[in-house]
Tab-separated table of C-alpha atoms in Angstrom:
chain	number	residue	atom	x	y	z
A	1484	MET	CA	16.685	-6.948	8.178
A	1485	HIS	CA	16.851	-3.220	8.950
A	1486	VAL	CA	19.505	-1.810	6.611
A	1487	PRO	CA	21.597	0.916	8.331
A	1488	ASP	CA	23.121	3.979	6.717
A	1489	GLY	CA	26.329	3.231	4.818
A	1490	PHE	CA	25.520	-0.237	3.458
A	1491	ILE	CA	24.136	1.130	0.171
A	1492	ASP	CA	25.587	4.109	-1.685
A	1493	PRO	CA	23.616	7.394	-1.889
A	1494	PRO	CA	22.538	7.167	-5.579
A	1495	VAL	CA	21.038	3.689	-5.206
A	1496	SER	CA	19.495	4.645	-1.856
A	1497	ALA	CA	17.878	7.637	-3.562
A	1498	VAL	CA	16.517	5.487	-6.402
A	1499	ALA	CA	15.156	2.991	-3.882
A	1500	GLY	CA	13.506	5.889	-2.071
A	1501	VAL	CA	11.817	7.055	-5.275
A	1502	VAL	CA	10.585	3.527	-6.037
A	1503	ALA	CA	9.331	3.121	-2.473
A	1504	ALA	CA	7.557	6.498	-2.618
A	1505	GLY	CA	5.852	5.484	-5.856
A	1506	ALA	CA	4.737	2.183	-4.348
A	1507	ILE	CA	3.387	3.980	-1.287
A	1508	ALA	CA	1.432	6.362	-3.561
A	1509	VAL	CA	-0.109	3.375	-5.328
A	1510	SER	CA	-0.821	1.753	-1.957
A	1511	LEU	CA	-2.610	4.885	-0.769
A	1512	ARG	CA	-5.056	4.578	-3.658
A	1513	GLY	CA	-5.455	0.846	-3.142
A	1514	THR	CA	-5.976	1.251	0.583
A	1515	ARG	CA	-9.039	3.427	-0.033
A	1516	ARG	CA	-10.675	0.413	-1.659
A	1517	GLU	CA	-9.571	-2.055	1.018
A	1518	LEU	CA	-10.569	-0.139	4.132
A	1519	ASP	CA	-14.131	-0.078	5.406
A	1520	GLU	CA	-15.848	0.757	8.675
A	1521	ARG	CA	-14.741	-2.556	10.187
A	1522	THR	CA	-11.138	-2.806	9.046
A	1523	ALA	CA	-10.016	0.842	9.115
A	1524	PRO	CA	-9.699	0.986	12.931
A	1525	LEU	CA	-7.716	-2.262	12.879
A	1526	ALA	CA	-5.052	-1.179	10.404
A	1527	GLY	CA	-3.320	1.007	12.985
A	1528	LEU	CA	-3.546	-1.868	15.472
A	1529	VAL	CA	-1.893	-4.226	12.975
A	1530	ALA	CA	0.998	-1.763	12.599
A	1531	ALA	CA	1.386	-1.531	16.382
A	1532	PHE	CA	1.265	-5.313	16.735
A	1533	ILE	CA	3.974	-5.749	14.096
A	1534	PHE	CA	6.116	-3.160	15.905
A	1535	ALA	CA	5.713	-5.094	19.159
A	1536	VAL	CA	6.473	-8.518	17.695
A	1537	GLN	CA	9.525	-7.171	15.862
A	1538	MET	CA	11.034	-6.537	19.292
A	1539	LEU	CA	10.916	-10.275	20.013
A	1540	ASN	CA	14.102	-11.592	18.435
A	1541	PHE	CA	14.192	-15.397	18.461
A	1542	PRO	CA	17.349	-17.545	18.102
A	1543	VAL	CA	17.742	-19.276	14.733
A	1544	ALA	CA	21.355	-20.502	14.793
A	1545	ALA	CA	24.491	-20.187	16.887
A	1546	GLY	CA	24.965	-16.494	17.576
A	1547	THR	CA	22.169	-15.409	15.242
A	1548	SER	CA	18.585	-14.309	15.804
A	1549	GLY	CA	15.625	-13.264	13.718
A	1550	HIS	CA	12.413	-11.330	14.113
A	1551	LEU	CA	9.110	-10.895	12.337
A	1552	LEU	CA	9.142	-8.767	9.181
A	1553	GLY	CA	5.347	-8.565	9.143
A	1554	GLY	CA	4.548	-8.055	5.475
A	1555	ALA	CA	2.711	-11.374	5.131
A	1556	LEU	CA	0.765	-10.880	8.342
A	1557	ALA	CA	-0.335	-7.363	7.397
A	1558	ALA	CA	-1.311	-8.308	3.840
A	1559	ILE	CA	-3.462	-11.234	4.954
A	1560	LEU	CA	-5.159	-9.373	7.803
A	1561	VAL	CA	-5.889	-6.004	6.195
A	1562	GLY	CA	-4.997	-6.359	2.497
A	1563	PRO	CA	-1.805	-5.951	0.448
A	1564	TYR	CA	-2.027	-2.191	-0.147
A	1565	THR	CA	-2.875	-1.462	3.479
A	1566	GLY	CA	-0.180	-3.949	4.497
A	1567	VAL	CA	2.500	-1.954	2.675
A	1568	LEU	CA	1.440	1.163	4.595
A	1569	CYS	CA	1.374	-0.708	7.921
A	1570	VAL	CA	4.955	-1.919	7.562
A	1571	SER	CA	6.059	1.498	6.251
A	1572	VAL	CA	4.627	3.199	9.345
A	1573	VAL	CA	6.500	0.720	11.551
A	1574	LEU	CA	9.788	1.336	9.711
A	1575	LEU	CA	9.333	5.098	9.947
A	1576	MET	CA	8.718	4.976	13.695
A	1577	GLN	CA	11.676	2.654	14.234
A	1578	GLY	CA	14.027	4.838	12.214
A	1579	VAL	CA	12.992	8.184	13.675
A	1580	LEU	CA	12.415	7.265	17.315
A	1581	PHE	CA	14.625	4.240	17.938
A	1582	ALA	CA	17.534	4.705	15.476
A	1583	ASP	CA	16.749	1.282	14.007
A	1584	GLY	CA	17.291	1.248	10.240
A	1585	GLY	CA	19.081	4.137	8.555
A	1586	LEU	CA	17.200	7.268	7.580
A	1587	THR	CA	18.974	7.491	4.222
A	1588	ALA	CA	18.214	3.777	3.848
A	1589	LEU	CA	14.514	4.199	4.657
A	1590	GLY	CA	13.575	3.726	1.012
A	1591	VAL	CA	15.664	0.550	0.851
A	1592	ASN	CA	13.988	-0.802	3.971
A	1593	VAL	CA	10.476	0.033	2.767
A	1594	LEU	CA	11.208	-1.556	-0.599
A	1595	ASP	CA	12.731	-4.651	0.980
A	1596	MET	CA	10.802	-5.253	4.204
A	1597	GLY	CA	7.507	-3.621	3.284
A	1598	ILE	CA	6.841	-3.951	-0.427
A	1599	THR	CA	8.702	-7.176	-1.247
A	1600	THR	CA	7.392	-9.216	1.674
A	1601	THR	CA	3.836	-7.980	1.231
A	1602	ALA	CA	3.710	-8.532	-2.527
A	1603	VAL	CA	5.360	-11.967	-2.476
A	1604	ALA	CA	3.349	-13.206	0.499
A	1605	TYR	CA	-0.001	-12.053	-0.838
A	1606	ALA	CA	0.663	-13.518	-4.296
A	1607	VAL	CA	1.581	-16.885	-2.760
A	1608	PHE	CA	-1.350	-16.719	-0.342
A	1609	ARG	CA	-3.870	-15.979	-3.091
A	1610	GLY	CA	-2.414	-18.688	-5.304
A	1611	LEU	CA	-2.753	-21.282	-2.552
A	1612	THR	CA	-6.224	-20.255	-1.370
A	1613	GLY	CA	-7.381	-20.404	-4.971
A	1614	VAL	CA	-6.677	-24.146	-5.187
A	1615	LEU	CA	-7.098	-25.280	-1.576
A	1616	PRO	CA	-10.480	-26.025	0.030
A	1617	LYS	CA	-12.135	-22.946	1.491
A	1618	SER	CA	-11.643	-23.511	5.203
A	1619	ARG	CA	-9.974	-21.881	8.169
A	1620	ARG	CA	-7.367	-24.630	8.284
A	1621	SER	CA	-6.335	-24.187	4.661
A	1622	THR	CA	-6.287	-20.396	5.044
A	1623	THR	CA	-3.977	-20.720	8.025
A	1624	ALA	CA	-1.761	-23.174	6.135
A	1625	ALA	CA	-1.593	-20.792	3.156
A	1626	SER	CA	-0.545	-17.971	5.476
A	1627	PHE	CA	2.257	-20.182	6.842
A	1628	VAL	CA	3.690	-20.901	3.384
A	1629	ALA	CA	3.269	-17.300	2.218
A	1630	ALA	CA	5.122	-15.928	5.239
A	1631	LEU	CA	7.849	-18.559	4.947
A	1632	LEU	CA	8.633	-17.628	1.333
A	1633	SER	CA	8.411	-13.871	1.855
A	1634	VAL	CA	11.517	-13.704	4.070
A	1635	PRO	CA	14.105	-15.305	1.738
A	1636	ALA	CA	12.508	-13.251	-1.063
A	1637	ALA	CA	13.368	-10.117	0.900
A	1638	ALA	CA	16.895	-11.462	1.426
A	1639	CYS	CA	17.238	-11.862	-2.349
A	1640	VAL	CA	16.030	-8.306	-2.953
A	1641	PHE	CA	18.529	-6.936	-0.446
A	1642	THR	CA	21.287	-8.889	-2.185
A	1643	LEU	CA	20.239	-7.435	-5.542
A	1644	ILE	CA	20.261	-3.901	-4.139
A	1645	TYR	CA	23.638	-4.536	-2.522
A	1646	TRP	CA	25.009	-5.907	-5.806
A	1647	ILE	CA	23.999	-2.671	-7.541
A	1648	GLY	CA	24.967	-0.183	-4.855
A	1649	GLY	CA	26.920	-1.866	-2.073
A	1650	THR	CA	29.683	0.217	-0.504
A	1651	THR	CA	32.102	-2.689	0.005
A	1652	ASP	CA	33.621	-5.031	-2.545
A	1653	ILE	CA	32.338	-8.451	-1.485
A	1654	PRO	CA	31.615	-11.341	-3.920
A	1655	ILE	CA	27.879	-11.254	-4.470
A	1656	GLY	CA	27.639	-15.044	-4.487
A	1657	LYS	CA	28.821	-15.209	-0.889
A	1658	VAL	CA	26.356	-12.519	0.157
A	1659	LEU	CA	23.448	-14.288	-1.543
A	1660	THR	CA	24.292	-17.669	-0.053
A	1661	ALA	CA	24.693	-16.277	3.450
A	1662	MET	CA	21.591	-14.068	3.294
A	1663	VAL	CA	19.252	-16.696	1.882
A	1664	GLY	CA	20.628	-19.418	4.144
A	1665	VAL	CA	19.992	-17.604	7.418
A	1666	HIS	CA	16.722	-16.020	6.275
A	1667	VAL	CA	15.206	-19.353	5.333
A	1668	LEU	CA	15.572	-20.223	9.018
A	1669	ILE	CA	14.143	-16.860	10.054
A	1670	GLY	CA	11.308	-17.472	7.603
A	1671	ILE	CA	10.245	-20.506	9.617
A	1672	GLY	CA	9.800	-18.295	12.666
A	1673	GLU	CA	7.958	-15.724	10.560
A	1674	ALA	CA	5.657	-18.447	9.257
A	1675	VAL	CA	4.854	-19.775	12.727
A	1676	ILE	CA	4.049	-16.314	14.116
A	1677	THR	CA	1.968	-15.382	11.079
A	1678	ALA	CA	-0.007	-18.625	11.023
A	1679	LEU	CA	-0.694	-18.509	14.768
A	1680	THR	CA	-1.885	-14.908	14.571
A	1681	VAL	CA	-4.041	-15.409	11.486
A	1682	GLY	CA	-5.490	-18.591	12.974
A	1683	ALA	CA	-6.316	-16.818	16.244
A	1684	VAL	CA	-8.107	-13.965	14.473
A	1685	LEU	CA	-9.976	-16.422	12.234
A	1686	ALA	CA	-11.183	-18.240	15.340
A	1687	VAL	CA	-12.774	-15.156	16.902
A	1688	ARG	CA	-13.434	-12.655	14.102
A	1689	PRO	CA	-13.058	-14.204	10.633
A	1690	ASP	CA	-15.003	-11.278	9.177
A	1691	LEU	CA	-12.035	-9.013	9.951
A	1692	VAL	CA	-9.483	-11.042	7.962
A	1693	HIS	CA	-9.097	-9.574	4.492
A	1694	GLY	CA	-7.626	-12.784	3.093
A	1695	ALA	CA	-10.549	-14.865	4.378
A	1696	ARG	CA	-13.314	-13.020	2.558
A	1697	GLY	CA	-15.511	-15.552	0.826
A	1698	LEU	CA	-14.136	-18.270	3.079
A	1699	THR	CA	-17.491	-19.964	3.647
A	1700	ALA	CA	-18.699	-21.951	0.667
A	1701	PRO	CA	-22.451	-21.699	-0.105
A	1702	LEU	CA	-24.615	-24.371	1.483
A	1703	LYS	CA	-25.885	-26.950	-1.016
A	1704	LEU	CA	-29.174	-28.858	-0.899
A	1705	ARG	CA	-30.049	-31.961	-2.896
A	1706	VAL	CA	-33.341	-31.506	-4.691
A	1707	ASP	CA	-34.596	-34.287	-6.983
A	1708	GLY	CA	-31.092	-35.678	-7.157
A	1709	ALA	CA	-29.428	-32.371	-8.074
A	1710	LEU	CA	-27.361	-30.040	-5.865
A	1711	VAL	CA	-28.704	-26.503	-5.659
A	1712	ASP	CA	-27.696	-23.470	-3.585
A	1713	ALA	CA	-29.635	-23.184	-0.365
A	1714	PRO	CA	-31.419	-19.873	0.312
A	1715	ALA	CA	-29.059	-17.415	1.956
A	1716	ARG	CA	-29.605	-17.011	5.684
A	1717	GLN	CA	-30.436	-13.507	6.792
A	1718	PRO	CA	-28.091	-12.411	9.597
A	1719	VAL	CA	-29.622	-11.126	12.766
A	1720	ALA	CA	-27.538	-7.963	12.411
A	1721	PRO	CA	-25.273	-6.801	9.587
A	1722	VAL	CA	-21.692	-7.959	10.004
A	1723	ALA	CA	-20.532	-4.376	9.633
A	1724	ALA	CA	-22.497	-3.466	12.728
A	1725	ARG	CA	-20.548	-5.862	14.932
A	1726	SER	CA	-18.384	-3.854	17.253
A	1727	THR	CA	-14.624	-4.144	16.912
A	1728	ARG	CA	-13.894	-2.268	20.134
A	1729	GLY	CA	-13.385	-5.358	22.269
A	1730	PHE	CA	-11.167	-6.991	19.657
A	1731	TRP	CA	-9.191	-3.759	19.191
A	1732	ALA	CA	-8.667	-3.378	22.943
A	1733	ALA	CA	-7.556	-6.991	23.322
A	1734	GLY	CA	-5.112	-6.605	20.438
A	1735	LEU	CA	-3.658	-3.411	21.867
A	1736	VAL	CA	-3.202	-4.958	25.311
A	1737	THR	CA	-1.452	-7.938	23.703
A	1738	ALA	CA	0.917	-5.642	21.800
A	1739	LEU	CA	1.691	-3.652	24.943
A	1740	VAL	CA	2.441	-6.799	26.937
A	1741	LEU	CA	4.686	-8.175	24.196
A	1742	ALA	CA	6.645	-4.933	23.789
A	1743	GLY	CA	6.635	-3.868	27.427
A	1744	PHE	CA	7.329	-7.184	29.145
A	1745	VAL	CA	8.028	-10.168	26.882
A	1746	SER	CA	10.603	-8.236	24.820
A	1747	TYR	CA	12.972	-8.273	27.797
A	1748	TYR	CA	13.451	-12.014	27.227
A	1749	ALA	CA	14.147	-11.706	23.490
A	1750	SER	CA	17.429	-12.960	22.072
A	1751	SER	CA	20.270	-10.445	22.208
A	1752	SER	CA	22.179	-12.101	19.356
A	1753	PRO	CA	22.582	-10.090	16.130
A	1754	ASP	CA	19.827	-10.606	13.595
A	1755	GLY	CA	20.328	-12.216	10.198
A	1756	LEU	CA	21.528	-9.146	8.318
A	1757	GLU	CA	23.762	-7.979	11.164
A	1758	LYS	CA	25.392	-11.406	11.379
A	1759	VAL	CA	25.938	-11.689	7.623
A	1760	ALA	CA	27.258	-8.113	7.473
A	1761	ALA	CA	29.778	-8.787	10.231
A	1762	ASP	CA	30.880	-12.122	8.780
A	1763	GLN	CA	31.183	-10.917	5.171
A	1764	GLY	CA	32.514	-7.407	5.846
A	1765	ILE	CA	29.461	-5.576	4.516
A	1766	ASP	CA	29.425	-3.332	7.583
A	1767	LYS	CA	32.860	-1.773	7.029
A	1768	LYS	CA	31.365	1.579	6.024
A	1769	THR	CA	28.397	1.691	8.365
A	1770	GLU	CA	27.555	5.273	9.310
A	1771	GLU	CA	26.285	6.592	12.619
A	1772	HIS	CA	22.549	6.940	12.746
A	1773	ALA	CA	21.209	10.485	12.503
A	1774	ALA	CA	18.895	9.743	15.440
A	1775	LYS	CA	21.556	8.107	17.624
A	1776	ASP	CA	20.965	10.721	20.325
A	1777	SER	CA	17.221	10.064	20.439
A	1778	PRO	CA	15.990	9.491	24.010
A	1779	LEU	CA	14.640	6.140	22.777
A	1780	ALA	CA	17.655	5.034	20.710
A	1781	ASP	CA	18.351	1.280	20.767
A	1782	TYR	CA	14.953	0.604	22.348
A	1783	GLY	CA	15.743	2.043	25.748
A	1784	VAL	CA	14.680	5.174	27.593
A	1785	LYS	CA	17.556	7.564	28.183
A	1786	ASP	CA	18.575	8.086	31.830
A	1787	VAL	CA	16.593	5.030	33.023
A	1788	SER	CA	19.293	2.756	34.432
A	1789	ASP	CA	17.231	-0.378	34.995
A	1790	ALA	CA	17.474	-2.358	31.740
A	1791	ARG	CA	14.134	-4.123	32.133
A	1792	LEU	CA	12.263	-0.919	32.937
A	1793	SER	CA	14.059	1.053	30.233
A	1794	GLY	CA	13.316	-1.489	27.498
A	1795	GLY	CA	9.753	-2.002	28.662
A	1796	LEU	CA	8.991	1.708	28.679
A	1797	ALA	CA	10.528	2.107	25.235
A	1798	GLY	CA	8.388	-0.731	23.921
A	1799	VAL	CA	5.207	0.709	25.392
A	1800	ILE	CA	6.008	4.156	23.990
A	1801	GLY	CA	6.751	2.628	20.596
A	1802	VAL	CA	3.464	0.718	20.502
A	1803	GLY	CA	1.553	3.816	21.586
A	1804	ALA	CA	3.233	6.058	19.032
A	1805	THR	CA	2.751	3.525	16.240
A	1806	VAL	CA	-0.927	2.952	16.938
A	1807	VAL	CA	-1.560	6.707	17.114
A	1808	VAL	CA	0.328	7.529	13.917
A	1809	GLY	CA	-0.976	4.471	12.077
A	1810	SER	CA	-4.576	5.023	13.144
A	1811	GLY	CA	-4.320	8.678	12.156
A	1812	VAL	CA	-3.018	7.796	8.692
A	1813	PHE	CA	-5.739	5.220	8.065
A	1814	TYR	CA	-8.455	7.472	9.490
A	1815	VAL	CA	-7.522	10.178	6.970
A	1816	ILE	CA	-7.453	7.627	4.132
A	1817	ARG	CA	-10.875	6.286	5.094
A	1818	ARG	CA	-12.306	9.808	5.315
A	1819	ARG	CA	-11.076	10.475	1.786
A	1820	ARG	CA	-12.564	7.161	0.632
A	1821	THR	CA	-16.100	8.014	1.745
A	1822	PRO	CA	-16.842	10.753	-0.842
A	1823	ASP	CA	-15.377	8.568	-3.599
A	1824	ALA	CA	-17.543	5.635	-2.578
A	1825	SER	CA	-20.646	7.839	-2.331
A	1826	ALA	CA	-20.015	9.314	-5.763
A	1827	GLY	CA	-19.507	5.830	-7.213
A	1828	ALA	CA	-22.765	4.610	-5.672
A	1829	ALA	CA	-24.603	7.669	-7.046
A	1830	ARG	CA	-23.259	7.056	-10.549
A	1831	ALA	CA	-24.263	3.388	-10.325
A	1832	GLY	CA	-27.777	4.440	-9.310
A	1833	GLU	CA	-28.055	6.830	-12.227
A	1834	THR	CA	-26.937	4.112	-14.607
A	1835	VAL	CA	-29.586	1.725	-13.308
């Protein structure tokens, strides 16, 4: 659902950019509360993984494909505020390096693909986990539903933005019907990928899943006919001390394999927005991308003639660049969080 330059007029694109910038500013503050010594190193990895999986277009209908948006996955794994930043980093790298998603439309894309999907998915996820039994199975099921609903929600937001600032005169009812129809199908793929990923992480490191905090219900003992909380077990070592290096390395290798090798077998059909735009005439005023001459434009390495090698190298470079930029951003945020947390702890001590 990467919106190119020319779909939305400059004034509305500018307003969307201001709204997106404000949301990112709020997310920066929220991320300081979400990140800790365990999750901070993983936020950059989540961004890189989303970048890699977005290269894997899957067929959803005749002549149409879809790919992961990633907002639901990021929100559940590392938190909603951090999730917004993860998807924003991915969109920035795609727009600047790969000419995917217009630069003047970056605010529209962040608002649509980053903020909308993350907010809707996390709200649905929290609503479901609040009423479902606290278990890994129910958490995975909640992530499936949250991801499924986040994609048509993003399609609705795009339609609203297009209704306000679209550059072609197309009946909005047709756009809404077409967008929601195809993105419901894409949402199924999003839900499957999100649920499988969340379930896999829950199986090996549930302590790293932001949405699974408090997953384990307290053990109950029956004493004189009444249920009471059992004494808390003391862990052999603090959870925070458990190394994430092995998990981080495995995740990075997975992202590199997906982007560098598996992406070659992805569907070449236009994605949902591209198909709707072509069918409905939304793309009549599409503008050339400012980064069209990038050596990595269209996910290929310039002057490398072999298509498989060119696409694989571009994917590997993209994953590497995203994990470096993302990790750098979250490292700086975590460094700024430490003095705030220390000051808060000191004030709490004085109060006591």
